[in-house]
PDB file of C-alpha atoms in Angstrom:
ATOM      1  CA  UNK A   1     124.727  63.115 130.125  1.00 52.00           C
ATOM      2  CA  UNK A   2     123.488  61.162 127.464  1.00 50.00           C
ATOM      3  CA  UNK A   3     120.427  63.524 126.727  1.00 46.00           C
ATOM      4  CA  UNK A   4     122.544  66.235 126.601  1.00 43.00           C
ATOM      5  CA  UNK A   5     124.966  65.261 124.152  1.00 50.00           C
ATOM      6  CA  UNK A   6     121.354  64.691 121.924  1.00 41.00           C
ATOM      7  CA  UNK A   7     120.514  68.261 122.476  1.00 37.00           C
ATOM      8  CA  UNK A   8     123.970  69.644 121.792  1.00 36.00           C
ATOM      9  CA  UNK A   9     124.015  67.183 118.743  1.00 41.00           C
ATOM     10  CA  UNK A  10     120.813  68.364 117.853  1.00 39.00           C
ATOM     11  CA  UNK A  11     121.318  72.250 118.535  1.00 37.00           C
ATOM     12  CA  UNK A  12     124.462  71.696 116.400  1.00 34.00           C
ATOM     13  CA  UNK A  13     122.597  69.973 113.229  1.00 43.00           C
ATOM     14  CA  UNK A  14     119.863  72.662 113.370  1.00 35.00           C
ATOM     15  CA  UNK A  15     122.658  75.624 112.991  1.00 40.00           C
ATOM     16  CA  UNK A  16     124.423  73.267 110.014  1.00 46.00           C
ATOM     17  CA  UNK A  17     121.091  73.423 108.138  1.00 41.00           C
ATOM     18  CA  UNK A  18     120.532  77.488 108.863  1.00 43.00           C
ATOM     19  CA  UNK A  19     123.573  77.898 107.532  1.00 48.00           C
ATOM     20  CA  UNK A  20     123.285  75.732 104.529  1.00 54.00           C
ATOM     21  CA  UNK A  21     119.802  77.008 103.510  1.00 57.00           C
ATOM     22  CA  UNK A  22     121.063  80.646 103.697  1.00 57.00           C
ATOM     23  CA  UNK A  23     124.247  79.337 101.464  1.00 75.00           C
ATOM     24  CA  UNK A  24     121.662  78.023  99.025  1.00 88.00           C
ATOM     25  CA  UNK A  25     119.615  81.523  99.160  1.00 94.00           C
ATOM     26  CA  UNK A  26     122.818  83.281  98.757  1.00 95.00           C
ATOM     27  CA  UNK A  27     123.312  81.246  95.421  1.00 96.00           C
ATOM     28  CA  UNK A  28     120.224  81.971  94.333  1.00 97.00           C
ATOM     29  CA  UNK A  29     120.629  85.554  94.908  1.00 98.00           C
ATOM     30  CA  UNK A  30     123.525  85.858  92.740  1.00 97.00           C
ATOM     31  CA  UNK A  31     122.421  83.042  90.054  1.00 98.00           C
ATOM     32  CA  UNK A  32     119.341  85.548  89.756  1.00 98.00           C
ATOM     33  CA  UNK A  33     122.173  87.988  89.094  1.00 98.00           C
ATOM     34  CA  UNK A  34     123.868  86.051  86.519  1.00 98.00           C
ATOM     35  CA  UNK A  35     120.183  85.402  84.611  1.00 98.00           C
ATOM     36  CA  UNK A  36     119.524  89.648  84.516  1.00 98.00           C
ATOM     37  CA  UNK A  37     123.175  90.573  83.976  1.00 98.00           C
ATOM     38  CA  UNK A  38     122.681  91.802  80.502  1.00 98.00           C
ATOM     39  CA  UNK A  39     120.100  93.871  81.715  1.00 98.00           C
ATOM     40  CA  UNK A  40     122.234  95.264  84.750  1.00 98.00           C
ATOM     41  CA  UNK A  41     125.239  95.419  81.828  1.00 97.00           C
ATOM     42  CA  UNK A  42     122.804  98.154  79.463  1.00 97.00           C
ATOM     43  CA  UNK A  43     122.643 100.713  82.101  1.00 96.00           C
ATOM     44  CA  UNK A  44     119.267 101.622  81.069  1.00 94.00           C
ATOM     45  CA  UNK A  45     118.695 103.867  84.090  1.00 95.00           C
ATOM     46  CA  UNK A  46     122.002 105.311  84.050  1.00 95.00           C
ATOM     47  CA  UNK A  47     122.684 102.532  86.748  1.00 97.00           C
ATOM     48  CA  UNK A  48     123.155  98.705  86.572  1.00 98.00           C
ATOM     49  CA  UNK A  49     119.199  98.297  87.263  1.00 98.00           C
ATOM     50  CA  UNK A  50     116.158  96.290  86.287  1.00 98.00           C
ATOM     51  CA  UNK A  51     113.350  96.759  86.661  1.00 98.00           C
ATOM     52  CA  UNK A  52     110.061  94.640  85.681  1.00 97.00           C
ATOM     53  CA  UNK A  53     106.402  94.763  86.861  1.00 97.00           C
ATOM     54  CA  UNK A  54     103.598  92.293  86.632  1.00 95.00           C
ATOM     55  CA  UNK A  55      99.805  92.222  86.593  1.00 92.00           C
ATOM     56  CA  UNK A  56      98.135  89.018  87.340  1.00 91.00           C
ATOM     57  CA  UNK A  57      95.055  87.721  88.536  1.00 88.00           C
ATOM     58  CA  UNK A  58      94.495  91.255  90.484  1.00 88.00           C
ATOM     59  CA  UNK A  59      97.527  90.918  91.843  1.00 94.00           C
ATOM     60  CA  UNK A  60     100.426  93.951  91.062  1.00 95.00           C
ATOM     61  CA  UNK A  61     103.625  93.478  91.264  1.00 97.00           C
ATOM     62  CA  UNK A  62     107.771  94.842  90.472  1.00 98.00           C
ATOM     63  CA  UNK A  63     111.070  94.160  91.358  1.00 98.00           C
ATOM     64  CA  UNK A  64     114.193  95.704  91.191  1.00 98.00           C
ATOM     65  CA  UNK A  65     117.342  94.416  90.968  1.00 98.00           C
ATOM     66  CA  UNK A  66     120.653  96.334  91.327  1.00 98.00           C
ATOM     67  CA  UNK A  67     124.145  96.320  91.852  1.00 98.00           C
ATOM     68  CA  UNK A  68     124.935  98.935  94.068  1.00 98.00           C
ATOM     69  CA  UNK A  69     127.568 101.108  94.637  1.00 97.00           C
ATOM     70  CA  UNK A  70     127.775 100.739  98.703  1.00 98.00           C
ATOM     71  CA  UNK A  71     129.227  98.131 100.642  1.00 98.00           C
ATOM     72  CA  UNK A  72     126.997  95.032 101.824  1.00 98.00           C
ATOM     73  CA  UNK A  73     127.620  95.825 105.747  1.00 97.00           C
ATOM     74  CA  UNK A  74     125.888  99.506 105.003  1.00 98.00           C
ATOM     75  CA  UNK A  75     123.125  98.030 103.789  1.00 98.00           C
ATOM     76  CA  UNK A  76     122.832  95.063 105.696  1.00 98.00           C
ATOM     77  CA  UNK A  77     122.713  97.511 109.122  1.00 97.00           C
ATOM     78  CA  UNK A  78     119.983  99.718 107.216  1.00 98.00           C
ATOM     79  CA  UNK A  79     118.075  97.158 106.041  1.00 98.00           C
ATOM     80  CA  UNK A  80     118.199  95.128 109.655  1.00 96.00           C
ATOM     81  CA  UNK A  81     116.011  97.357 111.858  1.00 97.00           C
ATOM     82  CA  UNK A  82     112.727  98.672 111.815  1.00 97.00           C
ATOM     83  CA  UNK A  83     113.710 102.671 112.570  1.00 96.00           C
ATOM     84  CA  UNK A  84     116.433 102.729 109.826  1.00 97.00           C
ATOM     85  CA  UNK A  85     113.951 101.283 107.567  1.00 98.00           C
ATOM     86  CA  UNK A  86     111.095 103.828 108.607  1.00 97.00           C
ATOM     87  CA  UNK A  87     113.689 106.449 107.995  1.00 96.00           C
ATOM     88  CA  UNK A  88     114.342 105.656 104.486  1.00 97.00           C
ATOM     89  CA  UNK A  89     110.262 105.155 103.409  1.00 97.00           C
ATOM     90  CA  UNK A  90     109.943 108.468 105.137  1.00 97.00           C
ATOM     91  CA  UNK A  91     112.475 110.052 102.084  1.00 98.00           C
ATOM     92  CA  UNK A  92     109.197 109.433  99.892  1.00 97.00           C
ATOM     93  CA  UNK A  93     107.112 112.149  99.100  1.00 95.00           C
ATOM     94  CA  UNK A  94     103.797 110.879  99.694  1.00 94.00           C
ATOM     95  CA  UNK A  95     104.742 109.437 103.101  1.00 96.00           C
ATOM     96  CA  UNK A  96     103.920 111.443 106.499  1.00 94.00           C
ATOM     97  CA  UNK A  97     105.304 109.335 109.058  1.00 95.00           C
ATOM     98  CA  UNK A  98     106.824 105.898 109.858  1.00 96.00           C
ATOM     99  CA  UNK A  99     106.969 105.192 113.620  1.00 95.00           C
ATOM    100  CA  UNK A 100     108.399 101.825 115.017  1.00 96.00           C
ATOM    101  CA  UNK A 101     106.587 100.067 117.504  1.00 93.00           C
ATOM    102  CA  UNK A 102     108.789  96.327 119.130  1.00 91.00           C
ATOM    103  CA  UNK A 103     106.181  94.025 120.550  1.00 81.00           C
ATOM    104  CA  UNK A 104     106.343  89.784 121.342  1.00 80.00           C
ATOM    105  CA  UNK A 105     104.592  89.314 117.942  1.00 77.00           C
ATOM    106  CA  UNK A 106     107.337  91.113 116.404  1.00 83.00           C
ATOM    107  CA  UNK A 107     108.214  94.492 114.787  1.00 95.00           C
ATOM    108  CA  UNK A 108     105.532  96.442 113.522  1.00 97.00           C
ATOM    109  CA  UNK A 109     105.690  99.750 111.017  1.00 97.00           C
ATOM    110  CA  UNK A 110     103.314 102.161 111.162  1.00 96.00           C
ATOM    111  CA  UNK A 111     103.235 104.096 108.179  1.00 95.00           C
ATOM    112  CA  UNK A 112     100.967 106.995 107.089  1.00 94.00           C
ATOM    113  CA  UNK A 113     100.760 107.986 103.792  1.00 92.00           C
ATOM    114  CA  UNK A 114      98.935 111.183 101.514  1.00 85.00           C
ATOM    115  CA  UNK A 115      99.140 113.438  99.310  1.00 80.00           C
ATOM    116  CA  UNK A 116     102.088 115.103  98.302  1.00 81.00           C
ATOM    117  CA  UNK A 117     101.144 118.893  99.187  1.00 78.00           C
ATOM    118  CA  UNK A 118      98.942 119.949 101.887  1.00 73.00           C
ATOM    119  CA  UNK A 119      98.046 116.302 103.592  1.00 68.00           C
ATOM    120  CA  UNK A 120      95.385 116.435 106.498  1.00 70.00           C
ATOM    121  CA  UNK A 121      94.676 114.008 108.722  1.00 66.00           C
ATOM    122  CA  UNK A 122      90.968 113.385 106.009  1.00 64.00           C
ATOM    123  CA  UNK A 123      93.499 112.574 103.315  1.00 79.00           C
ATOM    124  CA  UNK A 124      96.088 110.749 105.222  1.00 88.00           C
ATOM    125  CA  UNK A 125      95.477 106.775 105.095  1.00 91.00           C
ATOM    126  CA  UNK A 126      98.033 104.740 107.757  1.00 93.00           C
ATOM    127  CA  UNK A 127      98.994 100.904 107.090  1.00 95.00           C
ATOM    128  CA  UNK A 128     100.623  98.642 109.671  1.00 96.00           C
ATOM    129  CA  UNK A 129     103.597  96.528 108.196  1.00 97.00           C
ATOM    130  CA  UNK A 130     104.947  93.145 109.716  1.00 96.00           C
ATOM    131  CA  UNK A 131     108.351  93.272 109.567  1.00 97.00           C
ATOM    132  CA  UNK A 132     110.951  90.395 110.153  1.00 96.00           C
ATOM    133  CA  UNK A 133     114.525  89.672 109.389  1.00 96.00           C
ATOM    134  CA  UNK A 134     114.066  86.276 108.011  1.00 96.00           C
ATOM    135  CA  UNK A 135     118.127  85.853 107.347  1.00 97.00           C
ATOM    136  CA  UNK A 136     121.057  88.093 108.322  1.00 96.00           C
ATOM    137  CA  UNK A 137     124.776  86.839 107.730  1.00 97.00           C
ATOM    138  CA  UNK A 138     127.641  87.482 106.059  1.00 96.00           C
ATOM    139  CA  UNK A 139     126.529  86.319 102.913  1.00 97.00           C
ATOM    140  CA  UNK A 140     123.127  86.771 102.685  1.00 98.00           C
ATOM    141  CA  UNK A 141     119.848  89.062 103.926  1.00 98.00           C
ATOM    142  CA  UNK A 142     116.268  88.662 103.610  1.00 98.00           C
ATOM    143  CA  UNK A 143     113.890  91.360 105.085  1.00 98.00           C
ATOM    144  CA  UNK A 144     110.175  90.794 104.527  1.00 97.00           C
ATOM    145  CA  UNK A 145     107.409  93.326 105.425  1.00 97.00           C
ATOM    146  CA  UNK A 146     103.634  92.455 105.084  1.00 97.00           C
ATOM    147  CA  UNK A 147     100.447  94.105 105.767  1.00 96.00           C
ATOM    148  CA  UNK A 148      97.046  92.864 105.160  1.00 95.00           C
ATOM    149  CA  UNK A 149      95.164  96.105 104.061  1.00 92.00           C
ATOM    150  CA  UNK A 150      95.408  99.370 102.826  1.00 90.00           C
ATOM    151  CA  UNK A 151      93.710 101.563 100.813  1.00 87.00           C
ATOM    152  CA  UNK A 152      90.775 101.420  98.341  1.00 82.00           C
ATOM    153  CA  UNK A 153      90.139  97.719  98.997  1.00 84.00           C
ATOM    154  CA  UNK A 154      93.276  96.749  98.142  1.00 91.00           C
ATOM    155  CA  UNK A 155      95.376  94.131 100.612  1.00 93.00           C
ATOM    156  CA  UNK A 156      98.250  91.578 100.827  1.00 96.00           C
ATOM    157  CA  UNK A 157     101.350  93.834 100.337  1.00 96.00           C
ATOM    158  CA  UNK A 158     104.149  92.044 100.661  1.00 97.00           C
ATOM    159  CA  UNK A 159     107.617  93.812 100.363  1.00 97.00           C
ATOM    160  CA  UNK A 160     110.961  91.802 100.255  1.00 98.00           C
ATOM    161  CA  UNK A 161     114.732  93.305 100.519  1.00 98.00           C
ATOM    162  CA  UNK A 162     117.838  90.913  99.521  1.00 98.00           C
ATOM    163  CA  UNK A 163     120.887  91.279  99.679  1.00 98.00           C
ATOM    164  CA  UNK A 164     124.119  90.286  98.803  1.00 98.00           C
ATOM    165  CA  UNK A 165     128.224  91.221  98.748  1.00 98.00           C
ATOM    166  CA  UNK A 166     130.043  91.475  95.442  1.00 98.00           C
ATOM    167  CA  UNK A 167     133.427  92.087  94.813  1.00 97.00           C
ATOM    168  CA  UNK A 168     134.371  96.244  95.123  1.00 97.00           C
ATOM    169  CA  UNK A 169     132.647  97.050  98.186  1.00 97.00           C
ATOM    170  CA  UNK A 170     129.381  96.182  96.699  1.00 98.00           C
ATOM    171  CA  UNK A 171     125.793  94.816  96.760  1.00 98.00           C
ATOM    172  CA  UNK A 172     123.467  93.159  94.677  1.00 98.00           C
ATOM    173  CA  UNK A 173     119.708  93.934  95.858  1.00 98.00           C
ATOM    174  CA  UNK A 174     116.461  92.577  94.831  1.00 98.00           C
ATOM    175  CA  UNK A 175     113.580  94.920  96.184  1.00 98.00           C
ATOM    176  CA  UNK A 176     110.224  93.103  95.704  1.00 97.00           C
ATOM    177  CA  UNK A 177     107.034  94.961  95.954  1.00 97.00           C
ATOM    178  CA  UNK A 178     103.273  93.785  95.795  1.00 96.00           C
ATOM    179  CA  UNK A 179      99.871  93.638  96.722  1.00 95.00           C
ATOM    180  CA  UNK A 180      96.390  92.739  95.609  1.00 94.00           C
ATOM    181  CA  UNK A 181      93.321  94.909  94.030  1.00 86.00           C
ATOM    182  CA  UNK A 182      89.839  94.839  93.730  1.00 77.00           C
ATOM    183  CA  UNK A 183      87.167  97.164  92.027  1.00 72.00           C
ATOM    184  CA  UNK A 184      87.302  99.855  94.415  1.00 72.00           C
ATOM    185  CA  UNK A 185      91.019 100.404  93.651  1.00 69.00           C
ATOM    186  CA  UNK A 186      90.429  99.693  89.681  1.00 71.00           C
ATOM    187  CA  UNK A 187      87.665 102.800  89.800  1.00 75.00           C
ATOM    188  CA  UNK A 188      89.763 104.888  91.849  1.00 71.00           C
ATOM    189  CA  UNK A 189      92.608 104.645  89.701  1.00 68.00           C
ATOM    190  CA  UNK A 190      90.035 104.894  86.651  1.00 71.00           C
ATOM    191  CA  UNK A 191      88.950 108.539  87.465  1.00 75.00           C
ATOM    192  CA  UNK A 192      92.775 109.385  88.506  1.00 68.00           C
ATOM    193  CA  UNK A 193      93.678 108.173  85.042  1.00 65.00           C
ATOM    194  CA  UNK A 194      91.470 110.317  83.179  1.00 71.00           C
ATOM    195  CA  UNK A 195      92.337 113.571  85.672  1.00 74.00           C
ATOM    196  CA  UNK A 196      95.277 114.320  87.346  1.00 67.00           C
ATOM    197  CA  UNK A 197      97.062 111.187  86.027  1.00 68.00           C
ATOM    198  CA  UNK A 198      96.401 111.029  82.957  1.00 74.00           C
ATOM    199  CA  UNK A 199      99.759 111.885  81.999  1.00 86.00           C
ATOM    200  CA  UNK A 200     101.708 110.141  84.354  1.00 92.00           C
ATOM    201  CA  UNK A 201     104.539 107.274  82.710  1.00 95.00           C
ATOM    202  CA  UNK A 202     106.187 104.363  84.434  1.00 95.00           C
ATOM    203  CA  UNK A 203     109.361 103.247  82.890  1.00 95.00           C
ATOM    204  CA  UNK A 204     108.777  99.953  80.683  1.00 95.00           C
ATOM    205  CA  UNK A 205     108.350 100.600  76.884  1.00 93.00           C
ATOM    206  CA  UNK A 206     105.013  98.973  75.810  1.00 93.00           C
ATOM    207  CA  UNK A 207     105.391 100.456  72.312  1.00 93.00           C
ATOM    208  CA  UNK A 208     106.811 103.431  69.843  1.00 93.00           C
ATOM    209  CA  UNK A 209     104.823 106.306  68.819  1.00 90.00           C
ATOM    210  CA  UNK A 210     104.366 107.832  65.269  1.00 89.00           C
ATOM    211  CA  UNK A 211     107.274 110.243  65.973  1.00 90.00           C
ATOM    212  CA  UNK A 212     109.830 107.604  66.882  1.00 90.00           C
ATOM    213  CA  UNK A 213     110.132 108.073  70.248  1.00 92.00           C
ATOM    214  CA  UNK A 214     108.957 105.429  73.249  1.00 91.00           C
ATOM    215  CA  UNK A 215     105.358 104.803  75.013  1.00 94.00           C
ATOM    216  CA  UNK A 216     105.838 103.664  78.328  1.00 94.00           C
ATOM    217  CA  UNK A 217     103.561 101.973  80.798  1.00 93.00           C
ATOM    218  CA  UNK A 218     100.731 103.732  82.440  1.00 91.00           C
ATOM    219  CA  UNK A 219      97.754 102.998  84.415  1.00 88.00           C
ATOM    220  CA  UNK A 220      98.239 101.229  87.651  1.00 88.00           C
ATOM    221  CA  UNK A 221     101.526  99.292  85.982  1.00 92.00           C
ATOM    222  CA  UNK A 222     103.239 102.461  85.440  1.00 94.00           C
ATOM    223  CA  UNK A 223     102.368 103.740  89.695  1.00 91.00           C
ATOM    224  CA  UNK A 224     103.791 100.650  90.512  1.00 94.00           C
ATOM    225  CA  UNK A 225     106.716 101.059  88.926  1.00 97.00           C
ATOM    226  CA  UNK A 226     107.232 104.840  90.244  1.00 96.00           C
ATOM    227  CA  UNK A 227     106.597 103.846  94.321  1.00 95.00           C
ATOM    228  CA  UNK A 228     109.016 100.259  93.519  1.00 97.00           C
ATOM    229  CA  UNK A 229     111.820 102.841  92.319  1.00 98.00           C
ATOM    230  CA  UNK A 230     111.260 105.819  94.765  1.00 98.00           C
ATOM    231  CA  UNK A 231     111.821 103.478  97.374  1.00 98.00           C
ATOM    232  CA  UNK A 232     114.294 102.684  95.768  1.00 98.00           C
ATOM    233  CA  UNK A 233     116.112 105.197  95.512  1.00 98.00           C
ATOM    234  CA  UNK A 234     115.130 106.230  99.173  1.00 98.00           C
ATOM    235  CA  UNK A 235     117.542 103.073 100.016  1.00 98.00           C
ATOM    236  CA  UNK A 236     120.234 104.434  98.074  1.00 98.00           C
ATOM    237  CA  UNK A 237     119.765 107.642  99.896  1.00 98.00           C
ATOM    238  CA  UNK A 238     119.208 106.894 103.175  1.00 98.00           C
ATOM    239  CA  UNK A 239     122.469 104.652 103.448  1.00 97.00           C
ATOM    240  CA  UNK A 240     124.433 106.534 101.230  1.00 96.00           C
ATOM    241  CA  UNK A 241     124.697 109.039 104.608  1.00 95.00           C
ATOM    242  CA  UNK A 242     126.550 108.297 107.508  1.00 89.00           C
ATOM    243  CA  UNK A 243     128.266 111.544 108.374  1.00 83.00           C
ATOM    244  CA  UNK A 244     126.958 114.701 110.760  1.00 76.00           C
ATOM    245  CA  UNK A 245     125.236 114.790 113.393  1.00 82.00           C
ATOM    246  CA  UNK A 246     121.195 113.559 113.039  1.00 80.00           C
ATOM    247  CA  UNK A 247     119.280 116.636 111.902  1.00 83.00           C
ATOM    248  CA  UNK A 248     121.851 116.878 108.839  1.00 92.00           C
ATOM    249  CA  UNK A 249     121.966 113.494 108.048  1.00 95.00           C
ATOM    250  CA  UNK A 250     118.044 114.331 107.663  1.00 94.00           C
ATOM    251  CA  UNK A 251     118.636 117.137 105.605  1.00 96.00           C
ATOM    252  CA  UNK A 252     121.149 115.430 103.667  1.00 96.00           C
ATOM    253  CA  UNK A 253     119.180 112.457 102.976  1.00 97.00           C
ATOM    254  CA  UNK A 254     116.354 114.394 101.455  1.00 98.00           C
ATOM    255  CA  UNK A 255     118.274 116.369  98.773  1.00 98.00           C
ATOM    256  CA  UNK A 256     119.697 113.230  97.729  1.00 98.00           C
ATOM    257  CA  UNK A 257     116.899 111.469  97.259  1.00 98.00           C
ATOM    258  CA  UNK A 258     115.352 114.374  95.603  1.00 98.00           C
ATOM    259  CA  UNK A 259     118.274 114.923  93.303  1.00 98.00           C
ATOM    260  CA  UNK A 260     118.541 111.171  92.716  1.00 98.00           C
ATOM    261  CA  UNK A 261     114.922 111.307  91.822  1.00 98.00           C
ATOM    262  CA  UNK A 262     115.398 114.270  89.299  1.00 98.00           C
ATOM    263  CA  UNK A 263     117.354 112.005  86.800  1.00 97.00           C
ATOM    264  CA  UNK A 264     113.898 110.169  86.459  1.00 97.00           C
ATOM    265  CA  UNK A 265     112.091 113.754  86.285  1.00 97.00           C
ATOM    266  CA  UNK A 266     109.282 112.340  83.104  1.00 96.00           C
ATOM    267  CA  UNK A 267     108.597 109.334  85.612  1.00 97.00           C
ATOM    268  CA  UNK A 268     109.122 110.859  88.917  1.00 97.00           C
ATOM    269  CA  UNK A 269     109.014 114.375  89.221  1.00 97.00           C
ATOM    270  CA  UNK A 270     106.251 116.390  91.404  1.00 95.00           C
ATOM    271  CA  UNK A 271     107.350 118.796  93.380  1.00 96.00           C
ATOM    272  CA  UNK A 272     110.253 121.926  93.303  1.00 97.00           C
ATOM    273  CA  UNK A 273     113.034 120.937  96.099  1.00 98.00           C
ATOM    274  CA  UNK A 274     111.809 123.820  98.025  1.00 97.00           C
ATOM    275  CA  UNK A 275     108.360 122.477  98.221  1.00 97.00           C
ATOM    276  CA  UNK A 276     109.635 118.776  98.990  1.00 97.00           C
ATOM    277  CA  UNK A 277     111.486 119.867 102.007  1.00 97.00           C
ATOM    278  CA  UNK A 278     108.600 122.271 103.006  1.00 96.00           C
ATOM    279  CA  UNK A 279     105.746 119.195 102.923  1.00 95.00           C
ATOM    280  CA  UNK A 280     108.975 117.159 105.171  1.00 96.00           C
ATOM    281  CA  UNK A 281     110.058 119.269 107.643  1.00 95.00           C
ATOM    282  CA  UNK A 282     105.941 120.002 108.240  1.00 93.00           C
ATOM    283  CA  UNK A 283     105.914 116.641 108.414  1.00 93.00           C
ATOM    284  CA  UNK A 284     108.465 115.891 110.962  1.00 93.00           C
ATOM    285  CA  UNK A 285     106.859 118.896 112.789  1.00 91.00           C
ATOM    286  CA  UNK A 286     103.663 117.705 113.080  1.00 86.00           C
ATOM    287  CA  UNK A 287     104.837 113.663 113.692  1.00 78.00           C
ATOM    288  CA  UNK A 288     107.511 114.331 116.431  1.00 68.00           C
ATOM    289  CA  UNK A 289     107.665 110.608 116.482  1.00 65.00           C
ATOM    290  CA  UNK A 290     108.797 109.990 112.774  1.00 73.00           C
ATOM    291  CA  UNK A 291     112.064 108.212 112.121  1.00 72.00           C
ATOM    292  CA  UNK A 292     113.729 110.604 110.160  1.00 73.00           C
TER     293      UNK A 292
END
């Protein structure tokens, strides 16, 4: 009897200090809040957002932070499972498929990714992301992905959702998004630079030109910055659904992400609608698997 009262004692001490860590994270969350607040205040995106990316040691790197106008429950649930999140990375337009695959070691994403017209399966590259709920309560998410490799020798990504409630049916989010490079993905994005990207902006002002108006980031800061707010935005989408029936929840989903992305059009515009949702429903054609 004794031995059990240890393990309930025990059992019971181990919950207190769950709890209390994901109290502390919570704080943190919001005191993170409090330090960007002016930023979130400015509305610089026509939203209370932030957004900053790094380069360091060849590793690259953003974050977003947000209040957002959807309750924390919403996206909590979206957030908390690997299909709901394959659904929303689907939204972006140079991702094929995400399929879902539950296993001992854990949840495991497999995500293709290509081109954003006419992808084959010679210009399609697929990653496998890690995914765990690392906290979930009432207060308080975390929601890591990793993968070791992808493309062009780079490695390590490492994406990180959190989450908390505010006041007004609300949510504060921090989206964190990184991974490392080497030289293969340095010359890649060299001759992409001087081609078919050579235009291409991300959003952080490094500077004014002679006609007044603001430089913004380029290079592989500024395609950072674009996939960190796509996805974004494909959160905002995705969960910003939750009537009809499945195929027009689909459908519904990717016009608003589209038309969300079109008040970013010098950053983030590509395609026509009518081309988007021609390269997705191929895609969810060819992929019968694909979360949608």
């Amino acid at each position: 009897m004794r031995c059990l009262h240890f393990l309930i004692a025990a059992a019971l001490q181990l919950c207190g200090a769950v709890a209390g860590a994901e109290t502390a994270d919570a704080t943190r969350l919001l005191g993170t809040r409090a330090a960007v607040l002016p930023q979130l205040q400015a509305k610089t995106f026509g939203e209370p957002l932030h957004l900053v990316s790094n380069e360091t040691n060849g590793r690259m790197s953003a974050d977003v932070y947000a209040d957002m106008a959807l309750p924390y429950d919403r996206v909590a649930a979206v957030l908390g499972t690997a299909e709901t999140v394959c659904g929303l990375l689907f939204l972006h337009l140079n991702v094929r498929s995400c399929q879902p695959t539950h296993g001992p070691q854990g949840d495991v994403l497999m995500l293709s990714a290509g081109p954003k017209q006419g992808a084959t399966s010679a210009t399609v590259y697929s990653m496998a992301y890690t995914m765990r709920v690392e906290a979930s309560n009432a207060d308080y998410l975390r929601v890591s992905m990793v993968a070791a490799t992808g493309p062009l020798s780079t490695s390590d990504y490492r994406i990180v959702f959190e989450a908390a409630p505010l006041e007004g049916q609300r949510t504060f989010l921090h989206f964190s998004y990184g991974y490392n490079f080497g030289t293969l993905a340095r010359m890649a994005m060299g001759i992409y630079l001087a081609t078919a990207g050579r235009t291409k902006i991300g959003f952080t002002v490094v500077g004014t030109g002679k006609d007044g108006r603001p430089q913004y980031v380029q290079g592989e800061r500024g395609s950072v910055e674009r996939n960190v707010m796509r996805n974004y935005l494909a959160l905002q989408a995705y969960a910003g659904v939750t009537t009809a029936a499945a195929p027009a929840q689909t459908e519904e989903r990717l016009r608003s992400w589209f038309a969300m992305t079109e008040r970013h059009a010098p950053q983030l515009h590509e395609l026509d609608l009518d081309q988007y949702l021609l390269e997705k429903h191929a895609d969810l054609a060819r992929v019968p698997g694909t979360t949608p």
